[in-house]
Coordinates of C-alpha atoms and ligand atoms in Angstrom, one line a residue:
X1 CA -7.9 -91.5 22.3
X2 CA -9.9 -94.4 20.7
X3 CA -11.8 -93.8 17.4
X4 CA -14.9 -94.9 19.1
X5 CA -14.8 -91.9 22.0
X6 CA -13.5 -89.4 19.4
X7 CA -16.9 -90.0 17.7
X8 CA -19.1 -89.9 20.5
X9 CA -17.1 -86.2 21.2
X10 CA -18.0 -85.4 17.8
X11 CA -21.7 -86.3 17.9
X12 CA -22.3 -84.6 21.6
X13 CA -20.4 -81.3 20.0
X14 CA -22.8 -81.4 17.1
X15 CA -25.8 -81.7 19.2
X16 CA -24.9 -79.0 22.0
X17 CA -23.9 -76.4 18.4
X18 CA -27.2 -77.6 17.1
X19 CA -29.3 -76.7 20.3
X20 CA -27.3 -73.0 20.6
X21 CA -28.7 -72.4 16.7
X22 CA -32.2 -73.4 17.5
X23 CA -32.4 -71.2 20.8
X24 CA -30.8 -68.6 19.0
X25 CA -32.9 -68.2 16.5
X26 CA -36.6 -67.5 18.4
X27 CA -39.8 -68.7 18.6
X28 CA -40.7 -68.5 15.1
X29 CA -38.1 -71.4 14.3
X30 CA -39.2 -73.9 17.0
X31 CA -42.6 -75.6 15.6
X32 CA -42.3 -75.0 12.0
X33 CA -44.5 -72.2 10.0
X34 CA -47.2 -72.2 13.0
X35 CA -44.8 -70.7 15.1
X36 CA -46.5 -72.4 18.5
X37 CA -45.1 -75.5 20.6
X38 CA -45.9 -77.5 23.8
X39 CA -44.1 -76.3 26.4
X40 CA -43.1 -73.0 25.4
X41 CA -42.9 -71.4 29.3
X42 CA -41.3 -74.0 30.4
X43 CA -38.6 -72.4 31.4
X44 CA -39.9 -68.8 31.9
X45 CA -43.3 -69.9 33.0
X46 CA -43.2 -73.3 34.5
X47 CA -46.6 -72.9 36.4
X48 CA -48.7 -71.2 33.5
X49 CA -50.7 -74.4 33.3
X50 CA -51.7 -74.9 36.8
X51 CA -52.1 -71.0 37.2
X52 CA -54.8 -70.6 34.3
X53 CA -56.9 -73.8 35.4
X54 CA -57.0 -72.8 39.0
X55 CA -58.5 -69.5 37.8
X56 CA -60.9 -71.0 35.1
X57 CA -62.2 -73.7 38.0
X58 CA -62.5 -71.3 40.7
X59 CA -65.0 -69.0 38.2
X60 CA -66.6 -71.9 36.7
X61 CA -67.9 -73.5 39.9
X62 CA -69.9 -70.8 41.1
X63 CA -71.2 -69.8 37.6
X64 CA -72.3 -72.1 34.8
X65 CA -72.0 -69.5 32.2
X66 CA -67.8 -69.2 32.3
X67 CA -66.8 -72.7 30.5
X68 CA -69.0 -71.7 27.6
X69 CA -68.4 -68.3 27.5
X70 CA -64.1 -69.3 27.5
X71 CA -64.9 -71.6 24.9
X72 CA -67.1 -69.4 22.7
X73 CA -64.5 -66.4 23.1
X74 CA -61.5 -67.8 21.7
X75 CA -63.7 -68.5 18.6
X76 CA -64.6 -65.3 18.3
X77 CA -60.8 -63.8 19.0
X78 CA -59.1 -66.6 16.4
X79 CA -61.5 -66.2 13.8
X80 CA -61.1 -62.2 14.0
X81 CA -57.7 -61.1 13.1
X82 CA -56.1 -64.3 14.2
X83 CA -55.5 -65.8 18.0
X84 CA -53.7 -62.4 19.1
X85 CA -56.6 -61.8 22.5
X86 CA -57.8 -58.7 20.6
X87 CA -61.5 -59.8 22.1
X88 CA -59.9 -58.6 25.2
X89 CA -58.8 -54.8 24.3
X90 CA -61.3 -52.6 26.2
X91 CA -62.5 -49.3 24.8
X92 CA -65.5 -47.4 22.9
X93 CA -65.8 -50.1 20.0
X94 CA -63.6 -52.9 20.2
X95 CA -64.7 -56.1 19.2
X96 CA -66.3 -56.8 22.8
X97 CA -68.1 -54.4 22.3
X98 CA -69.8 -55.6 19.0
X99 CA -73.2 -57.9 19.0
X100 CA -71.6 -60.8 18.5
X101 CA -69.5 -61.2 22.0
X102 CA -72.1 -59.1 24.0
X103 CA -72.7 -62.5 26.1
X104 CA -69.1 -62.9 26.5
X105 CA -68.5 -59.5 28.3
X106 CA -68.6 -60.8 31.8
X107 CA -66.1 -63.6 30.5
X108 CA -63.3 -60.9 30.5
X109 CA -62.5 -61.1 33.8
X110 CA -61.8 -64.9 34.2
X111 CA -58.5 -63.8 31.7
X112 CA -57.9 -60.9 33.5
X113 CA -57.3 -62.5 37.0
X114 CA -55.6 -65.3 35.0
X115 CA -53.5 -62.2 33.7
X116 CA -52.6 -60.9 37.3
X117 CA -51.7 -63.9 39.1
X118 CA -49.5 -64.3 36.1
X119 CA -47.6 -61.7 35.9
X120 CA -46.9 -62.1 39.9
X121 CA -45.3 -64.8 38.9
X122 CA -43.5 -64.0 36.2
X123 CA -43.6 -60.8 34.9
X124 CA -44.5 -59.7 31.3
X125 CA -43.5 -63.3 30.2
X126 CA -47.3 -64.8 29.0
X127 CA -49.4 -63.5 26.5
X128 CA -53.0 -63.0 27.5
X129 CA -53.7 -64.7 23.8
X130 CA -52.3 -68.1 25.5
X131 CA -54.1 -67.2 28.8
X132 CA -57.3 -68.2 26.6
X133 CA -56.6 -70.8 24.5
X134 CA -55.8 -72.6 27.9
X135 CA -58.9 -71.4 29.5
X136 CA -60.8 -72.7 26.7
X137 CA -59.1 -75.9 27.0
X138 CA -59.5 -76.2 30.2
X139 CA -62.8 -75.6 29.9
X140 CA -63.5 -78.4 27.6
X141 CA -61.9 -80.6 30.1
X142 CA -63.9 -79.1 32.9
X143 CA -66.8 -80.1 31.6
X144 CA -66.6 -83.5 30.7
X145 CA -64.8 -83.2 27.4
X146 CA -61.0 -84.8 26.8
X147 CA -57.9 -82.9 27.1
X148 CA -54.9 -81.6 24.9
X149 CA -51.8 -80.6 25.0
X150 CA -51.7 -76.6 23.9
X151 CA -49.0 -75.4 21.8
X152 CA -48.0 -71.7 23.5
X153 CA -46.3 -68.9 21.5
X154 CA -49.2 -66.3 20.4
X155 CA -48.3 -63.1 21.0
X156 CA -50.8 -60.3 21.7
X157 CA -52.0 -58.0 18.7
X158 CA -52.4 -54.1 19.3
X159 CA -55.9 -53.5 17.3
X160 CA -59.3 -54.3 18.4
X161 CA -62.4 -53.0 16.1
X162 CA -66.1 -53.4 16.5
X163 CA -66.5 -54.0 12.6
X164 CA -64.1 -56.7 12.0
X165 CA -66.8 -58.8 14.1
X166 CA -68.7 -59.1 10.7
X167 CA -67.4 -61.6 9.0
X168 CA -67.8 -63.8 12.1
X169 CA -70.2 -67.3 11.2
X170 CA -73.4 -66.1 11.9
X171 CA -76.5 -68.7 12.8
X172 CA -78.2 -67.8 9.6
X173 CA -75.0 -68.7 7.3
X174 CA -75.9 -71.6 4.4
X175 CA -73.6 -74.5 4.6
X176 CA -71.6 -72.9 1.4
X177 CA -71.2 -69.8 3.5
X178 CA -70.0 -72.2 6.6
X179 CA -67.9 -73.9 4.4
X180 CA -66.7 -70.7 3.1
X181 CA -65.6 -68.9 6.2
X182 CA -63.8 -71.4 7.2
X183 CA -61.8 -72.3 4.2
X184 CA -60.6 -68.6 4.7
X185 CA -59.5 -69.7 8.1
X186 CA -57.5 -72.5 6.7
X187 CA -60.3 -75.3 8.2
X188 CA -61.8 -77.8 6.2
X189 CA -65.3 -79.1 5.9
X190 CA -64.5 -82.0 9.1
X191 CA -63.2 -79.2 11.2
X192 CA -65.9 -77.3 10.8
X193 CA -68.2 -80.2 12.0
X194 CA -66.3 -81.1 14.8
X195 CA -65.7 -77.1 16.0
X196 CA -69.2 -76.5 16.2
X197 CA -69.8 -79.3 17.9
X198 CA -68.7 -76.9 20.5
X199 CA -72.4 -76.4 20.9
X200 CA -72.1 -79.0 23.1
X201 CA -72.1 -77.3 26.3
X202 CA -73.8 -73.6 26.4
X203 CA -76.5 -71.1 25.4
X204 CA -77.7 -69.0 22.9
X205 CA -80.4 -66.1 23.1
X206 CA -83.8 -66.6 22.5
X207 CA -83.2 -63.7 19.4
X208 CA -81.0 -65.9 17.5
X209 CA -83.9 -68.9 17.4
X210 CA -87.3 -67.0 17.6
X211 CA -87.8 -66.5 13.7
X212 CA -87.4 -70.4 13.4
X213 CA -90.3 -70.7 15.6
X214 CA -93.6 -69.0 14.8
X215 CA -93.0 -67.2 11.3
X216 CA -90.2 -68.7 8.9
X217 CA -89.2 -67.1 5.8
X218 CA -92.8 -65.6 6.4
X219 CA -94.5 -68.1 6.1
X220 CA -96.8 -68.1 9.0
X221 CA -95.3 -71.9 10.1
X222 CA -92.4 -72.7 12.1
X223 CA -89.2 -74.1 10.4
X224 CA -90.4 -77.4 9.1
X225 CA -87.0 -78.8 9.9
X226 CA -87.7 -78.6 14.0
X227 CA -88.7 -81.8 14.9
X228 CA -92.7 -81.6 15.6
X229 CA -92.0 -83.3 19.5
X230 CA -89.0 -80.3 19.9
X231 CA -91.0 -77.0 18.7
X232 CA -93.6 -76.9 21.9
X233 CA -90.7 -77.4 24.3
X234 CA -88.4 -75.1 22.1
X235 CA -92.1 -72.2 21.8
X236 CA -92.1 -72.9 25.7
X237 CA -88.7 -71.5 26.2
X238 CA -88.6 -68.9 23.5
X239 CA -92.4 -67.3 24.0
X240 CA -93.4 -65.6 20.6
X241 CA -92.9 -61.9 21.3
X242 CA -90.8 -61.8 24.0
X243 CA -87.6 -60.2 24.3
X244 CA -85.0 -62.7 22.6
X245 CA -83.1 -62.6 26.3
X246 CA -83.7 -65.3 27.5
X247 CA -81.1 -68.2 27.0
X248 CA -81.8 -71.8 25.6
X249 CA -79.5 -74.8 25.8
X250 CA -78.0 -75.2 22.6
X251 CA -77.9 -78.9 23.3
X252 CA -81.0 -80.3 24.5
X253 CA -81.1 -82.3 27.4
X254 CA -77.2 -82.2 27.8
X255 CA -75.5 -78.0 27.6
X256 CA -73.3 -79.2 30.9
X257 CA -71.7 -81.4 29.5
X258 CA -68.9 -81.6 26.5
X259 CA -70.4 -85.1 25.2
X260 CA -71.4 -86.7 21.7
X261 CA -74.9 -85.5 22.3
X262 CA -75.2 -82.6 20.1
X263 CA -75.1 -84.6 17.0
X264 CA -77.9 -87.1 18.6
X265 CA -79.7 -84.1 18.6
X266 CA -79.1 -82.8 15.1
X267 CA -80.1 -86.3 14.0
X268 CA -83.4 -85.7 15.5
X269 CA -83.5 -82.2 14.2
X270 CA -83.6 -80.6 17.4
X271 CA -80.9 -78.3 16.2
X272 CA -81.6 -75.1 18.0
X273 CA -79.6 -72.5 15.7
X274 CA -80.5 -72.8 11.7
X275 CA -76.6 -73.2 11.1
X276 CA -76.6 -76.6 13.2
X277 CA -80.0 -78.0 11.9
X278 CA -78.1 -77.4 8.3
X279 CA -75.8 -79.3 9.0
X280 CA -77.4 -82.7 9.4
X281 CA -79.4 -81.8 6.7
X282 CA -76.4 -80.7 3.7
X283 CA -74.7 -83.9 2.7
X284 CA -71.2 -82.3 2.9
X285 CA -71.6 -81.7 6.5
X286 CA -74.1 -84.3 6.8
X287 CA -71.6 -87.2 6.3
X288 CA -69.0 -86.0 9.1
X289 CA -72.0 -85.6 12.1
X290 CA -72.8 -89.3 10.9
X291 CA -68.9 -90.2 11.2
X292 CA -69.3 -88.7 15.1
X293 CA -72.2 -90.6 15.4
X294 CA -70.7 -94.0 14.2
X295 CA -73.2 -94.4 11.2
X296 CA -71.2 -93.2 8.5
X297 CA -69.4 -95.0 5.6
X298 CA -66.3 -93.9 7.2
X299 CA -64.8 -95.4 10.7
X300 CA -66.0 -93.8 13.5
X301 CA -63.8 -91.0 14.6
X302 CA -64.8 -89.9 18.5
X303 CA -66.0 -86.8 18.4
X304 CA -63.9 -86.0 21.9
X305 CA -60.6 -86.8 20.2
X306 CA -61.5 -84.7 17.3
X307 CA -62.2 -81.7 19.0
X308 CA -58.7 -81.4 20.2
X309 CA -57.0 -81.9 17.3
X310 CA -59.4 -79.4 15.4
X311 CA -58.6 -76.9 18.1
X312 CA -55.3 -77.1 17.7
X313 CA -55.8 -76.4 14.4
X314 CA -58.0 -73.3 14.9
X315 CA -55.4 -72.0 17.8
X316 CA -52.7 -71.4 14.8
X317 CA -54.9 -68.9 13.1
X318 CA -53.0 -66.0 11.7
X319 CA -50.7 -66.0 15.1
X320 CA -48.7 -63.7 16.0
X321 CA -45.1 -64.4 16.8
X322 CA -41.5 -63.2 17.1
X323 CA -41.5 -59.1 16.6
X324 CA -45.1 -59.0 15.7
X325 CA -47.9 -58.1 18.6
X326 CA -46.4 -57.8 21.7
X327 CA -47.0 -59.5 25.5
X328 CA -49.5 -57.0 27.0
X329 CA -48.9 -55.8 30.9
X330 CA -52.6 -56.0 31.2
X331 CA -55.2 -58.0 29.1
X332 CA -57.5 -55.1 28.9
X333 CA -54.9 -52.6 27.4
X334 CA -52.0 -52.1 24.9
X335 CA -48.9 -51.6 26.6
X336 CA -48.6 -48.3 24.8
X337 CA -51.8 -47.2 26.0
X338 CA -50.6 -47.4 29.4
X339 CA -47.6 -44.7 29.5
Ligands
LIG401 C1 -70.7 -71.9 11.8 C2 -70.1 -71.6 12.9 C3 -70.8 -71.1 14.1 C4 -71.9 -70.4 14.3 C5 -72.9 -69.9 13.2 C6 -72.1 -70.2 15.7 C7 -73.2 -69.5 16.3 C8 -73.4 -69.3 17.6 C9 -74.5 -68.6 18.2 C10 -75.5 -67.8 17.4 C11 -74.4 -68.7 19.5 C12 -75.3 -68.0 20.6 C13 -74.8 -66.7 20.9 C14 -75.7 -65.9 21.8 O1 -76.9 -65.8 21.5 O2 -75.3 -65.6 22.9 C15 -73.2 -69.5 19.8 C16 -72.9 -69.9 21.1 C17 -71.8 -70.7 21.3 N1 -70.8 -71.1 20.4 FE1 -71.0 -71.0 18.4 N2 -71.1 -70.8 16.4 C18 -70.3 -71.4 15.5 C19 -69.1 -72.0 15.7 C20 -68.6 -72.3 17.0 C21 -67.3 -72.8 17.3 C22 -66.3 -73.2 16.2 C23 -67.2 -72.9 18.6 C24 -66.1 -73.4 19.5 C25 -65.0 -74.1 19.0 C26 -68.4 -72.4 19.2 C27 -68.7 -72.4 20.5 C28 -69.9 -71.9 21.1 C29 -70.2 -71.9 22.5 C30 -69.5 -72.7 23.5 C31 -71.4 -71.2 22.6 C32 -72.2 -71.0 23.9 C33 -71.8 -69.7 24.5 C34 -72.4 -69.4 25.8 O3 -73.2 -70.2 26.3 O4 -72.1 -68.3 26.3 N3 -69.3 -72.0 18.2 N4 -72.7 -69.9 18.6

């Protein structure tokens, strides 16, 4: 044999060993620490993808509330214990069940359908913790906003408390606290920008916005930080008194729509929650909305792009993989509370 084909032998027999040692040793080994990759039911799953956007379009259309609702949810369920679809467990105080997700209940059952068609399928292979971070994707992409490829691997966790909903970023958190919460989550300043520039496309209750509007801090005036054009139309929508119910656009003029808008409006200080008028107004988050908005020091980085990458970055929070959490039968249960 010549030298020349006794090398190539050698090579192709080091690459077909190599391949055996990486299947062999699991999922944790295949994308590093983060223990998540693109295309990880490819062979076990080959039409997850196709399965989970047919499900999130088919809800969407017929109800406006589903895109923002997916979105919003896997915020709440990666910032809570990690990406692990513990937002999902059912029972007496489980973190659907908490104040923070009480809009997102209906949601549930876009990721549960998801779930069954699944597991027709193939059976007990997907975890209903992927199941959303492709809804929320898809989602994004649904309404208006760019798309990205979604590294798979979570597995599902087995606890679900009302009270670990706490800590979640709450409307009336200082830009320290912001900053803050998530640090702890592994997210830097930008990525907090460019996350809550999620506020692109949905809602928020009249209760979360009210105080801003007739008696701030007690003082008898509105928030001085509402644009003097915005309050009337924002008063119109969010009647003093009433019963903090009804829903405003989080951003103005534009809530279908996954778009660069929101930070128009946070220039203008028509920032509906206090946490998004703070942050045109706090130079450390001030700096990264003018980034978005092609006015900073810094090139312009397009806020659509961003938002990808930063969810990316979010979907690896505390995630559960190899012989940690398991993959749950149904979305709504852990498999041990089914025997
Ligand atoms: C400092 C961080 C954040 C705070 C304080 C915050 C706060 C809020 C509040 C108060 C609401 C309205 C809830 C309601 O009244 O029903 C809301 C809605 C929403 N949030 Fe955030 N949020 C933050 C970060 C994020 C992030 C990182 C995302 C996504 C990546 C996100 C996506 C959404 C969406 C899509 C909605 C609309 C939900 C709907 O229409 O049902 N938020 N947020």
């Amino acid at each position: 044999m010549e030298v020349s084909s006794l090398t190539k032998m050698l090579i192709m027999l080091v690459l077909v060993l190599a391949s055996f040692t990486t299947l062999s040793l699991g999922q944790d080994n295949w994308c590093g620490k983060q223990g998540t990759r693109v295309g990880f039911y490819k062979a076990t799953c080959p039409k997850v993808e196709h399965i989970v956007r047919k499900t999130v379009i088919g809800y969407a259309k017929n109800d406006p509330t589903v895109a923002p609702g997916l979105l919003n949810m896997f915020f709440h369920d990666c910032f809570v214990n990690g990406c692990d679809a513990s937002i999902l467990l059912d029972g007496p105080s489980t973190e659907l069940t908490a104040p923070p997700n009480s809009h997102l209940r209906h949601i549930y059952k876009v990721i549960g359908i998801a779930k069954l068609m699944l597991e027709r399928s193939c059976r007990g292979v997907v975890s209903c913790a992927d199941i959303l971070a492709l809804a929320a994707r898809d989602s994004v992409v649904l309404t208006g906003g760019r798309s990205w490829k979604v590294p798979l691997g979570r597995r599902d966790g087995l606890v679900s408390r009302a009270s670990d909903t706490a800590n979640l970023p709450s409307f009336t958190d200082s830009i320290t606290v912001q900053i803050k919460k998530f640090a702890d989550k592994g997210l830097n300043t930008q990525d907090l920008v460019t996350l809550v520039g999620g506020h692109t496309i949905g809602t928020t209750g009249c209760a979360s916005v009210n105080y801003r509007l007739y008696n701030f801090n007690n003082t008898n005036q509105p928030d001085p930080d509402i644009n003097q054009a915005f309050l009337p139309q924002l008063r119109a929508l969010c009647p003093n008194g009433g019963d903090g119910l009804r829903r405003v656009a989080l951003d103005t003029g534009s809530n279908d729509s996954f778009d660069n808008s929101y930070y128009e409006n946070l220039k203008n200080e028509r920032g509906v929650l206090e946490s998004d008028a703070m942050l045109w107004k706090d130079q450390r988050t001030h700096k990264f909305v003018k980034v978005f908005l092609g006015t900073g020091e810094k090139p312009r980085l397009r806020f659509n792009k961003e938002f990808g990458r930063a969810m990316v970055k979010m979907g690896n929070i505390e995630v559960k993989t190899g012989s940690h959490g398991e993959i749950r039968k149904l979305c709504g249960r852990t498999n041990s509370e089914l025997h």
